[in-house]
Amino acid sequence: PFRANQRATKKKSSRGRELRLKNDETRDYVILKLKEGWSPEQISGRLPLECDQTISHEAIYQYIYDQVHRNGWGNLKPGKDDLRPYLKRRHKRRVKKGMRGTQRMGRLRGKSIEIRPDIVAQRLRFGDWEGDSVISGQSLAGINTLVDRKSGYVLITKIANHSSQETSDAVIRRLSSVPNNFKRTITWDNGKENAQIARIENVLSLDCYLAHPYHSWERGTNENTNGLIRWYLPKKTDFAKISHKEISRIELALNTRPRKRLGYKTPLEVINQSVALDS
């Protein structure tokens, strides 16, 4: 009887409970932006600017997982939409954040991040980039990514292979058209594809630094951006079959996503504002 009373009391407290999101307009906005690739936190931050309403990112997460029995552990509820695939990490259920163990360090083949100017870490200026390459196990093709640390503005370039020649050509081609005050440094990982950093330094007149091996957090902006790209191009995607037009579409989508650390402005808005002030 005691346990039966507890269950009855719990059911009574949730009886007639309103939906987790306030109204149809808010729900429609949240679902639309989720399907466009925005995170709950970005939606929460941008909503007051566009709809003059507020909702916490936690409420959005709760709404997403409330569509499934047992908060994501069971089956989809009748008449509900499964919104979990639209989350960046696509977790079927909510999991706690954890840390990976450290790994063995290798030898650096260039200037270490340890001698990089402190101002780069502070994100006080434009033009400090982080670079990386994303490859496919299906073919030799891949993509090169360059992200500005201050604005989060990303340049995505399709590359035919993972060679240092192809990588350096892509970087030089993309950054050659960038104003000088928007190219100061690039921080790379210690991969073989970055063997021609001396050529990049000479052609672009900037400084390149290498993060420690297996220290991905030293290029956190780039790693996070690559994770966002994987939402559009999941693992096992054959980049050889992805057109340059599709790459450009993904680049634009990421550069027009609001960011919390930018006051929910987009990287493109921040870059354009800076260019306008300089001119």
PDB file of C-alpha atoms in Angstrom:
ATOM      1  CA  PRO A   1       0.000   0.000   0.000  1.00  0.00           C
ATOM      2  CA  PHE A   2       2.802   2.428   0.806  1.00  0.00           C
ATOM      3  CA  ARG A   3       4.456   1.976  -2.600  1.00  0.00           C
ATOM      4  CA  ALA A   4       1.106   2.156  -4.371  1.00  0.00           C
ATOM      5  CA  ASN A   5       0.403   5.460  -2.635  1.00  0.00           C
ATOM      6  CA  GLN A   6       3.797   6.793  -3.707  1.00  0.00           C
ATOM      7  CA  ARG A   7       3.107   5.928  -7.351  1.00  0.00           C
ATOM      8  CA  ALA A   8      -0.341   7.476  -7.197  1.00  0.00           C
ATOM      9  CA  THR A   9       1.041  10.679  -5.682  1.00  0.00           C
ATOM     10  CA  LYS A  10       3.707  10.908  -8.382  1.00  0.00           C
ATOM     11  CA  LYS A  11       1.186  10.394 -11.174  1.00  0.00           C
ATOM     12  CA  LYS A  12      -1.126  12.968  -9.643  1.00  0.00           C
ATOM     13  CA  SER A  13       1.630  15.591  -9.538  1.00  0.00           C
ATOM     14  CA  SER A  14       2.295  15.204 -13.253  1.00  0.00           C
ATOM     15  CA  ARG A  15      -1.354  14.957 -14.295  1.00  0.00           C
ATOM     16  CA  GLY A  16      -2.372  17.654 -16.741  1.00  0.00           C
ATOM     17  CA  ARG A  17       1.193  18.969 -16.897  1.00  0.00           C
ATOM     18  CA  GLU A  18       1.789  21.498 -19.658  1.00  0.00           C
ATOM     19  CA  LEU A  19       4.299  20.829 -22.411  1.00  0.00           C
ATOM     20  CA  ARG A  20       7.874  21.715 -21.549  1.00  0.00           C
ATOM     21  CA  LEU A  21       8.013  24.501 -24.136  1.00  0.00           C
ATOM     22  CA  LYS A  22       5.687  27.413 -23.608  1.00  0.00           C
ATOM     23  CA  ASN A  23       3.649  27.712 -26.785  1.00  0.00           C
ATOM     24  CA  ASP A  24       3.355  26.684 -30.404  1.00  0.00           C
ATOM     25  CA  GLU A  25       5.576  29.518 -31.648  1.00  0.00           C
ATOM     26  CA  THR A  26       8.386  28.576 -29.283  1.00  0.00           C
ATOM     27  CA  ARG A  27       8.113  24.869 -30.049  1.00  0.00           C
ATOM     28  CA  ASP A  28       8.050  25.474 -33.799  1.00  0.00           C
ATOM     29  CA  TYR A  29      11.121  27.707 -33.535  1.00  0.00           C
ATOM     30  CA  VAL A  30      13.028  25.171 -31.426  1.00  0.00           C
ATOM     31  CA  ILE A  31      12.225  22.262 -33.749  1.00  0.00           C
ATOM     32  CA  LEU A  32      13.088  24.298 -36.861  1.00  0.00           C
ATOM     33  CA  LYS A  33      16.460  25.371 -35.511  1.00  0.00           C
ATOM     34  CA  LEU A  34      17.283  21.885 -34.239  1.00  0.00           C
ATOM     35  CA  LYS A  35      16.721  20.570 -37.755  1.00  0.00           C
ATOM     36  CA  GLU A  36      18.975  23.335 -39.101  1.00  0.00           C
ATOM     37  CA  GLY A  37      21.780  22.066 -36.885  1.00  0.00           C
ATOM     38  CA  TRP A  38      21.656  24.544 -33.991  1.00  0.00           C
ATOM     39  CA  SER A  39      22.377  23.374 -30.451  1.00  0.00           C
ATOM     40  CA  PRO A  40      19.839  23.864 -27.634  1.00  0.00           C
ATOM     41  CA  GLU A  41      22.128  26.467 -26.071  1.00  0.00           C
ATOM     42  CA  GLN A  42      22.324  28.444 -29.313  1.00  0.00           C
ATOM     43  CA  ILE A  43      18.556  28.275 -29.724  1.00  0.00           C
ATOM     44  CA  SER A  44      18.056  29.461 -26.151  1.00  0.00           C
ATOM     45  CA  GLY A  45      20.397  32.399 -26.656  1.00  0.00           C
ATOM     46  CA  ARG A  46      19.017  33.470 -30.030  1.00  0.00           C
ATOM     47  CA  LEU A  47      15.305  33.073 -29.257  1.00  0.00           C
ATOM     48  CA  PRO A  48      14.957  36.374 -27.327  1.00  0.00           C
ATOM     49  CA  LEU A  49      16.583  38.232 -30.237  1.00  0.00           C
ATOM     50  CA  GLU A  50      14.242  36.845 -32.866  1.00  0.00           C
ATOM     51  CA  CYS A  51      10.973  35.996 -31.091  1.00  0.00           C
ATOM     52  CA  ASP A  52      11.080  38.126 -27.931  1.00  0.00           C
ATOM     53  CA  GLN A  53      10.599  34.998 -25.821  1.00  0.00           C
ATOM     54  CA  THR A  54      12.836  33.019 -23.487  1.00  0.00           C
ATOM     55  CA  ILE A  55      13.454  29.341 -22.832  1.00  0.00           C
ATOM     56  CA  SER A  56      16.403  27.662 -21.136  1.00  0.00           C
ATOM     57  CA  HIS A  57      18.587  25.222 -23.011  1.00  0.00           C
ATOM     58  CA  GLU A  58      17.892  22.682 -20.267  1.00  0.00           C
ATOM     59  CA  ALA A  59      14.158  22.900 -21.029  1.00  0.00           C
ATOM     60  CA  ILE A  60      14.937  22.159 -24.671  1.00  0.00           C
ATOM     61  CA  TYR A  61      16.969  19.090 -23.727  1.00  0.00           C
ATOM     62  CA  GLN A  62      14.156  17.927 -21.465  1.00  0.00           C
ATOM     63  CA  TYR A  63      11.643  18.422 -24.271  1.00  0.00           C
ATOM     64  CA  ILE A  64      13.786  16.386 -26.679  1.00  0.00           C
ATOM     65  CA  TYR A  65      14.231  13.442 -24.328  1.00  0.00           C
ATOM     66  CA  ASP A  66      10.645  13.637 -23.079  1.00  0.00           C
ATOM     67  CA  GLN A  67       9.552  12.431 -26.516  1.00  0.00           C
ATOM     68  CA  VAL A  68      10.954   9.014 -25.592  1.00  0.00           C
ATOM     69  CA  HIS A  69       9.888   6.726 -22.753  1.00  0.00           C
ATOM     70  CA  ARG A  70      12.164   6.577 -19.709  1.00  0.00           C
ATOM     71  CA  ASN A  71      13.947   9.806 -20.696  1.00  0.00           C
ATOM     72  CA  GLY A  72      15.616   8.298 -23.734  1.00  0.00           C
ATOM     73  CA  TRP A  73      16.036   4.755 -22.483  1.00  0.00           C
ATOM     74  CA  GLY A  74      12.799   3.402 -23.913  1.00  0.00           C
ATOM     75  CA  ASN A  75      10.820   3.553 -27.151  1.00  0.00           C
ATOM     76  CA  LEU A  76       9.472   6.630 -28.874  1.00  0.00           C
ATOM     77  CA  LYS A  77       6.140   7.744 -27.421  1.00  0.00           C
ATOM     78  CA  PRO A  78       3.093   7.486 -29.734  1.00  0.00           C
ATOM     79  CA  GLY A  79       2.599  10.615 -31.835  1.00  0.00           C
ATOM     80  CA  LYS A  80       5.963  12.105 -30.831  1.00  0.00           C
ATOM     81  CA  ASP A  81       8.965  13.105 -32.955  1.00  0.00           C
ATOM     82  CA  ASP A  82      12.432  11.758 -32.230  1.00  0.00           C
ATOM     83  CA  LEU A  83      14.572  14.914 -32.155  1.00  0.00           C
ATOM     84  CA  ARG A  84      17.702  13.249 -30.776  1.00  0.00           C
ATOM     85  CA  PRO A  85      19.337  12.761 -34.220  1.00  0.00           C
ATOM     86  CA  TYR A  86      19.437  16.556 -34.598  1.00  0.00           C
ATOM     87  CA  LEU A  87      21.709  16.962 -31.575  1.00  0.00           C
ATOM     88  CA  LYS A  88      25.360  17.314 -32.489  1.00  0.00           C
ATOM     89  CA  ARG A  89      26.479  14.176 -30.670  1.00  0.00           C
ATOM     90  CA  ARG A  90      23.242  12.296 -31.388  1.00  0.00           C
ATOM     91  CA  HIS A  91      23.128  10.766 -27.915  1.00  0.00           C
ATOM     92  CA  LYS A  92      20.111   8.482 -27.609  1.00  0.00           C
ATOM     93  CA  ARG A  93      20.052   9.185 -23.874  1.00  0.00           C
ATOM     94  CA  ARG A  94      21.569  11.838 -21.647  1.00  0.00           C
ATOM     95  CA  VAL A  95      25.067  10.959 -20.483  1.00  0.00           C
ATOM     96  CA  LYS A  96      27.489  12.559 -18.096  1.00  0.00           C
ATOM     97  CA  LYS A  97      30.505  14.381 -19.455  1.00  0.00           C
ATOM     98  CA  GLY A  98      33.825  12.668 -18.831  1.00  0.00           C
ATOM     99  CA  MET A  99      37.502  12.969 -19.551  1.00  0.00           C
ATOM    100  CA  ARG A 100      39.766  10.827 -21.684  1.00  0.00           C
ATOM    101  CA  GLY A 101      43.070   9.614 -20.358  1.00  0.00           C
ATOM    102  CA  THR A 102      46.323  11.164 -21.510  1.00  0.00           C
ATOM    103  CA  GLN A 103      48.426   9.513 -24.184  1.00  0.00           C
ATOM    104  CA  ARG A 104      52.100   9.296 -24.971  1.00  0.00           C
ATOM    105  CA  MET A 105      53.691  12.403 -26.464  1.00  0.00           C
ATOM    106  CA  GLY A 106      55.695  12.364 -29.686  1.00  0.00           C
ATOM    107  CA  ARG A 107      58.336  14.660 -31.139  1.00  0.00           C
ATOM    108  CA  LEU A 108      57.322  18.037 -32.568  1.00  0.00           C
ATOM    109  CA  ARG A 109      58.453  18.919 -36.107  1.00  0.00           C
ATOM    110  CA  GLY A 110      58.155  22.696 -35.826  1.00  0.00           C
ATOM    111  CA  LYS A 111      57.675  25.598 -33.431  1.00  0.00           C
ATOM    112  CA  SER A 112      55.950  24.467 -30.269  1.00  0.00           C
ATOM    113  CA  ILE A 113      52.762  25.995 -28.972  1.00  0.00           C
ATOM    114  CA  GLU A 114      54.743  26.667 -25.819  1.00  0.00           C
ATOM    115  CA  ILE A 115      56.424  29.664 -27.497  1.00  0.00           C
ATOM    116  CA  ARG A 116      53.217  30.957 -29.086  1.00  0.00           C
ATOM    117  CA  PRO A 117      52.386  34.537 -27.943  1.00  0.00           C
ATOM    118  CA  ASP A 118      50.067  34.634 -24.948  1.00  0.00           C
ATOM    119  CA  ILE A 119      47.684  36.981 -26.749  1.00  0.00           C
ATOM    120  CA  VAL A 120      46.623  34.101 -29.021  1.00  0.00           C
ATOM    121  CA  ALA A 121      45.170  32.147 -26.102  1.00  0.00           C
ATOM    122  CA  GLN A 122      43.207  35.209 -24.957  1.00  0.00           C
ATOM    123  CA  ARG A 123      41.156  35.527 -28.166  1.00  0.00           C
ATOM    124  CA  LEU A 124      41.633  39.301 -28.174  1.00  0.00           C
ATOM    125  CA  ARG A 125      42.288  39.723 -31.878  1.00  0.00           C
ATOM    126  CA  PHE A 126      41.254  38.350 -35.236  1.00  0.00           C
ATOM    127  CA  GLY A 127      43.642  36.365 -37.397  1.00  0.00           C
ATOM    128  CA  ASP A 128      44.783  33.638 -35.013  1.00  0.00           C
ATOM    129  CA  TRP A 129      43.698  30.459 -36.769  1.00  0.00           C
ATOM    130  CA  GLU A 130      43.590  26.779 -35.884  1.00  0.00           C
ATOM    131  CA  GLY A 131      43.969  24.254 -38.700  1.00  0.00           C
ATOM    132  CA  ASP A 132      43.273  20.579 -39.228  1.00  0.00           C
ATOM    133  CA  SER A 133      42.317  18.009 -41.844  1.00  0.00           C
ATOM    134  CA  VAL A 134      39.385  15.610 -41.737  1.00  0.00           C
ATOM    135  CA  ILE A 135      39.827  12.445 -43.770  1.00  0.00           C
ATOM    136  CA  SER A 136      37.575   9.672 -45.003  1.00  0.00           C
ATOM    137  CA  GLY A 137      38.231   5.980 -44.724  1.00  0.00           C
ATOM    138  CA  GLN A 138      36.327   5.496 -47.975  1.00  0.00           C
ATOM    139  CA  SER A 139      38.767   7.317 -50.284  1.00  0.00           C
ATOM    140  CA  LEU A 140      41.847   9.550 -50.344  1.00  0.00           C
ATOM    141  CA  ALA A 141      39.757  12.736 -50.435  1.00  0.00           C
ATOM    142  CA  GLY A 142      39.270  14.861 -47.345  1.00  0.00           C
ATOM    143  CA  ILE A 143      38.632  18.395 -46.160  1.00  0.00           C
ATOM    144  CA  ASN A 144      40.882  21.027 -44.651  1.00  0.00           C
ATOM    145  CA  THR A 145      39.464  23.295 -41.957  1.00  0.00           C
ATOM    146  CA  LEU A 146      40.707  26.668 -40.717  1.00  0.00           C
ATOM    147  CA  VAL A 147      38.954  28.398 -37.793  1.00  0.00           C
ATOM    148  CA  ASP A 148      39.549  31.897 -36.457  1.00  0.00           C
ATOM    149  CA  ARG A 149      39.882  31.639 -32.671  1.00  0.00           C
ATOM    150  CA  LYS A 150      38.170  34.924 -31.836  1.00  0.00           C
ATOM    151  CA  SER A 151      35.161  34.815 -34.154  1.00  0.00           C
ATOM    152  CA  GLY A 152      34.793  31.097 -34.842  1.00  0.00           C
ATOM    153  CA  TYR A 153      34.691  31.892 -38.565  1.00  0.00           C
ATOM    154  CA  VAL A 154      35.552  28.724 -40.490  1.00  0.00           C
ATOM    155  CA  LEU A 155      36.993  28.051 -43.929  1.00  0.00           C
ATOM    156  CA  ILE A 156      36.348  24.541 -45.276  1.00  0.00           C
ATOM    157  CA  THR A 157      38.203  23.324 -48.361  1.00  0.00           C
ATOM    158  CA  LYS A 158      37.925  19.995 -50.128  1.00  0.00           C
ATOM    159  CA  ILE A 159      41.307  18.344 -50.719  1.00  0.00           C
ATOM    160  CA  ALA A 160      42.079  15.502 -53.118  1.00  0.00           C
ATOM    161  CA  ASN A 161      44.316  13.689 -50.646  1.00  0.00           C
ATOM    162  CA  HIS A 162      45.988  13.927 -47.252  1.00  0.00           C
ATOM    163  CA  SER A 163      49.427  15.013 -48.516  1.00  0.00           C
ATOM    164  CA  SER A 164      51.328  18.012 -47.175  1.00  0.00           C
ATOM    165  CA  GLN A 165      51.414  19.519 -50.686  1.00  0.00           C
ATOM    166  CA  GLU A 166      47.640  19.363 -51.088  1.00  0.00           C
ATOM    167  CA  THR A 167      47.105  20.717 -47.555  1.00  0.00           C
ATOM    168  CA  SER A 168      49.478  23.649 -47.929  1.00  0.00           C
ATOM    169  CA  ASP A 169      48.013  24.518 -51.354  1.00  0.00           C
ATOM    170  CA  ALA A 170      44.506  24.627 -49.832  1.00  0.00           C
ATOM    171  CA  VAL A 171      45.578  26.792 -46.899  1.00  0.00           C
ATOM    172  CA  ILE A 172      47.501  29.253 -49.059  1.00  0.00           C
ATOM    173  CA  ARG A 173      44.646  29.487 -51.557  1.00  0.00           C
ATOM    174  CA  ARG A 174      42.018  30.236 -48.902  1.00  0.00           C
ATOM    175  CA  LEU A 175      44.035  32.664 -46.785  1.00  0.00           C
ATOM    176  CA  SER A 176      45.653  34.572 -49.666  1.00  0.00           C
ATOM    177  CA  SER A 177      42.439  36.555 -50.165  1.00  0.00           C
ATOM    178  CA  VAL A 178      42.141  37.369 -46.432  1.00  0.00           C
ATOM    179  CA  PRO A 179      43.282  40.873 -45.297  1.00  0.00           C
ATOM    180  CA  ASN A 180      46.661  40.952 -43.549  1.00  0.00           C
ATOM    181  CA  ASN A 181      45.152  41.870 -40.176  1.00  0.00           C
ATOM    182  CA  PHE A 182      43.113  38.661 -40.370  1.00  0.00           C
ATOM    183  CA  LYS A 183      46.124  36.349 -40.724  1.00  0.00           C
ATOM    184  CA  ARG A 184      48.608  36.365 -37.869  1.00  0.00           C
ATOM    185  CA  THR A 185      49.156  32.798 -36.664  1.00  0.00           C
ATOM    186  CA  ILE A 186      48.013  29.230 -37.324  1.00  0.00           C
ATOM    187  CA  THR A 187      48.118  26.450 -34.733  1.00  0.00           C
ATOM    188  CA  TRP A 188      48.266  22.901 -36.139  1.00  0.00           C
ATOM    189  CA  ASP A 189      48.450  19.389 -34.839  1.00  0.00           C
ATOM    190  CA  ASN A 190      51.607  17.368 -35.434  1.00  0.00           C
ATOM    191  CA  GLY A 191      50.294  15.363 -38.389  1.00  0.00           C
ATOM    192  CA  LYS A 192      52.325  14.562 -41.508  1.00  0.00           C
ATOM    193  CA  GLU A 193      49.965  16.642 -43.639  1.00  0.00           C
ATOM    194  CA  ASN A 194      51.358  19.764 -41.931  1.00  0.00           C
ATOM    195  CA  ALA A 195      54.973  19.137 -42.949  1.00  0.00           C
ATOM    196  CA  GLN A 196      55.067  22.217 -45.220  1.00  0.00           C
ATOM    197  CA  ILE A 197      54.307  24.803 -42.563  1.00  0.00           C
ATOM    198  CA  ALA A 198      57.529  26.642 -43.448  1.00  0.00           C
ATOM    199  CA  ARG A 199      56.155  27.216 -46.960  1.00  0.00           C
ATOM    200  CA  ILE A 200      52.873  28.477 -45.516  1.00  0.00           C
ATOM    201  CA  GLU A 201      54.739  30.886 -43.238  1.00  0.00           C
ATOM    202  CA  ASN A 202      56.803  32.274 -46.118  1.00  0.00           C
ATOM    203  CA  VAL A 203      53.926  32.726 -48.557  1.00  0.00           C
ATOM    204  CA  LEU A 204      51.352  34.098 -46.096  1.00  0.00           C
ATOM    205  CA  SER A 205      53.763  36.008 -43.802  1.00  0.00           C
ATOM    206  CA  LEU A 206      52.413  34.525 -40.588  1.00  0.00           C
ATOM    207  CA  ASP A 207      53.674  32.245 -37.821  1.00  0.00           C
ATOM    208  CA  CYS A 208      52.756  28.572 -37.463  1.00  0.00           C
ATOM    209  CA  TYR A 209      52.835  26.624 -34.204  1.00  0.00           C
ATOM    210  CA  LEU A 210      52.340  22.956 -33.411  1.00  0.00           C
ATOM    211  CA  ALA A 211      50.264  21.628 -30.534  1.00  0.00           C
ATOM    212  CA  HIS A 212      51.613  18.738 -28.511  1.00  0.00           C
ATOM    213  CA  PRO A 213      50.759  15.281 -29.872  1.00  0.00           C
ATOM    214  CA  TYR A 214      47.485  13.891 -28.499  1.00  0.00           C
ATOM    215  CA  HIS A 215      46.664  17.254 -26.875  1.00  0.00           C
ATOM    216  CA  SER A 216      43.569  18.033 -28.925  1.00  0.00           C
ATOM    217  CA  TRP A 217      42.325  20.499 -26.291  1.00  0.00           C
ATOM    218  CA  GLU A 218      45.161  22.846 -27.291  1.00  0.00           C
ATOM    219  CA  ARG A 219      43.208  23.359 -30.535  1.00  0.00           C
ATOM    220  CA  GLY A 220      39.785  23.201 -28.937  1.00  0.00           C
ATOM    221  CA  THR A 221      38.112  25.652 -31.316  1.00  0.00           C
ATOM    222  CA  ASN A 222      39.103  23.575 -34.333  1.00  0.00           C
ATOM    223  CA  GLU A 223      38.212  20.259 -32.714  1.00  0.00           C
ATOM    224  CA  ASN A 224      34.774  21.554 -31.784  1.00  0.00           C
ATOM    225  CA  THR A 225      34.233  22.871 -35.310  1.00  0.00           C
ATOM    226  CA  ASN A 226      35.220  19.541 -36.827  1.00  0.00           C
ATOM    227  CA  GLY A 227      32.642  17.924 -34.559  1.00  0.00           C
ATOM    228  CA  LEU A 228      29.999  20.280 -35.946  1.00  0.00           C
ATOM    229  CA  ILE A 229      31.056  19.423 -39.503  1.00  0.00           C
ATOM    230  CA  ARG A 230      30.590  15.740 -38.698  1.00  0.00           C
ATOM    231  CA  TRP A 231      26.912  16.490 -38.104  1.00  0.00           C
ATOM    232  CA  TYR A 232      26.646  17.297 -41.811  1.00  0.00           C
ATOM    233  CA  LEU A 233      29.254  14.764 -42.940  1.00  0.00           C
ATOM    234  CA  PRO A 234      29.120  11.770 -40.565  1.00  0.00           C
ATOM    235  CA  LYS A 235      31.946   9.297 -40.228  1.00  0.00           C
ATOM    236  CA  LYS A 236      32.268   6.885 -43.173  1.00  0.00           C
ATOM    237  CA  THR A 237      31.245   9.699 -45.528  1.00  0.00           C
ATOM    238  CA  ASP A 238      33.157   9.455 -48.791  1.00  0.00           C
ATOM    239  CA  PHE A 239      34.428  13.003 -49.329  1.00  0.00           C
ATOM    240  CA  ALA A 240      35.189  12.193 -52.949  1.00  0.00           C
ATOM    241  CA  LYS A 241      31.433  12.155 -53.530  1.00  0.00           C
ATOM    242  CA  ILE A 242      30.824  15.495 -51.795  1.00  0.00           C
ATOM    243  CA  SER A 243      30.747  18.456 -54.182  1.00  0.00           C
ATOM    244  CA  HIS A 244      32.482  21.779 -53.635  1.00  0.00           C
ATOM    245  CA  LYS A 245      29.025  23.372 -53.649  1.00  0.00           C
ATOM    246  CA  GLU A 246      27.947  21.193 -50.716  1.00  0.00           C
ATOM    247  CA  ILE A 247      31.139  22.088 -48.827  1.00  0.00           C
ATOM    248  CA  SER A 248      30.385  25.778 -49.373  1.00  0.00           C
ATOM    249  CA  ARG A 249      26.837  25.269 -48.100  1.00  0.00           C
ATOM    250  CA  ILE A 250      28.133  23.678 -44.887  1.00  0.00           C
ATOM    251  CA  GLU A 251      30.677  26.481 -44.459  1.00  0.00           C
ATOM    252  CA  LEU A 252      27.933  29.097 -44.750  1.00  0.00           C
ATOM    253  CA  ALA A 253      25.678  27.199 -42.335  1.00  0.00           C
ATOM    254  CA  LEU A 254      28.388  27.139 -39.663  1.00  0.00           C
ATOM    255  CA  ASN A 255      29.305  30.786 -40.172  1.00  0.00           C
ATOM    256  CA  THR A 256      25.678  31.852 -39.717  1.00  0.00           C
ATOM    257  CA  ARG A 257      25.110  29.853 -36.500  1.00  0.00           C
ATOM    258  CA  PRO A 258      24.802  32.010 -33.346  1.00  0.00           C
ATOM    259  CA  ARG A 259      27.503  31.453 -30.729  1.00  0.00           C
ATOM    260  CA  LYS A 260      27.126  31.907 -26.995  1.00  0.00           C
ATOM    261  CA  ARG A 261      30.574  33.458 -26.513  1.00  0.00           C
ATOM    262  CA  LEU A 262      29.749  36.019 -29.225  1.00  0.00           C
ATOM    263  CA  GLY A 263      26.614  37.165 -27.420  1.00  0.00           C
ATOM    264  CA  TYR A 264      24.660  34.891 -29.764  1.00  0.00           C
ATOM    265  CA  LYS A 265      25.854  36.766 -32.805  1.00  0.00           C
ATOM    266  CA  THR A 266      27.095  34.691 -35.714  1.00  0.00           C
ATOM    267  CA  PRO A 267      30.762  34.474 -36.796  1.00  0.00           C
ATOM    268  CA  LEU A 268      29.829  36.124 -40.081  1.00  0.00           C
ATOM    269  CA  GLU A 269      28.158  39.030 -38.259  1.00  0.00           C
ATOM    270  CA  VAL A 270      31.229  39.512 -36.058  1.00  0.00           C
ATOM    271  CA  ILE A 271      33.632  39.400 -39.016  1.00  0.00           C
ATOM    272  CA  ASN A 272      31.526  41.825 -41.057  1.00  0.00           C
ATOM    273  CA  GLN A 273      31.305  44.209 -38.120  1.00  0.00           C
ATOM    274  CA  SER A 274      35.083  44.159 -37.691  1.00  0.00           C
ATOM    275  CA  VAL A 275      35.680  44.790 -41.398  1.00  0.00           C
ATOM    276  CA  ALA A 276      33.219  47.706 -41.315  1.00  0.00           C
ATOM    277  CA  LEU A 277      35.015  49.261 -38.336  1.00  0.00           C
ATOM    278  CA  ASP A 278      38.436  48.861 -39.989  1.00  0.00           C
ATOM    279  CA  SER A 279      37.203  50.488 -43.164  1.00  0.00           C
TER     280      SER A 279
END
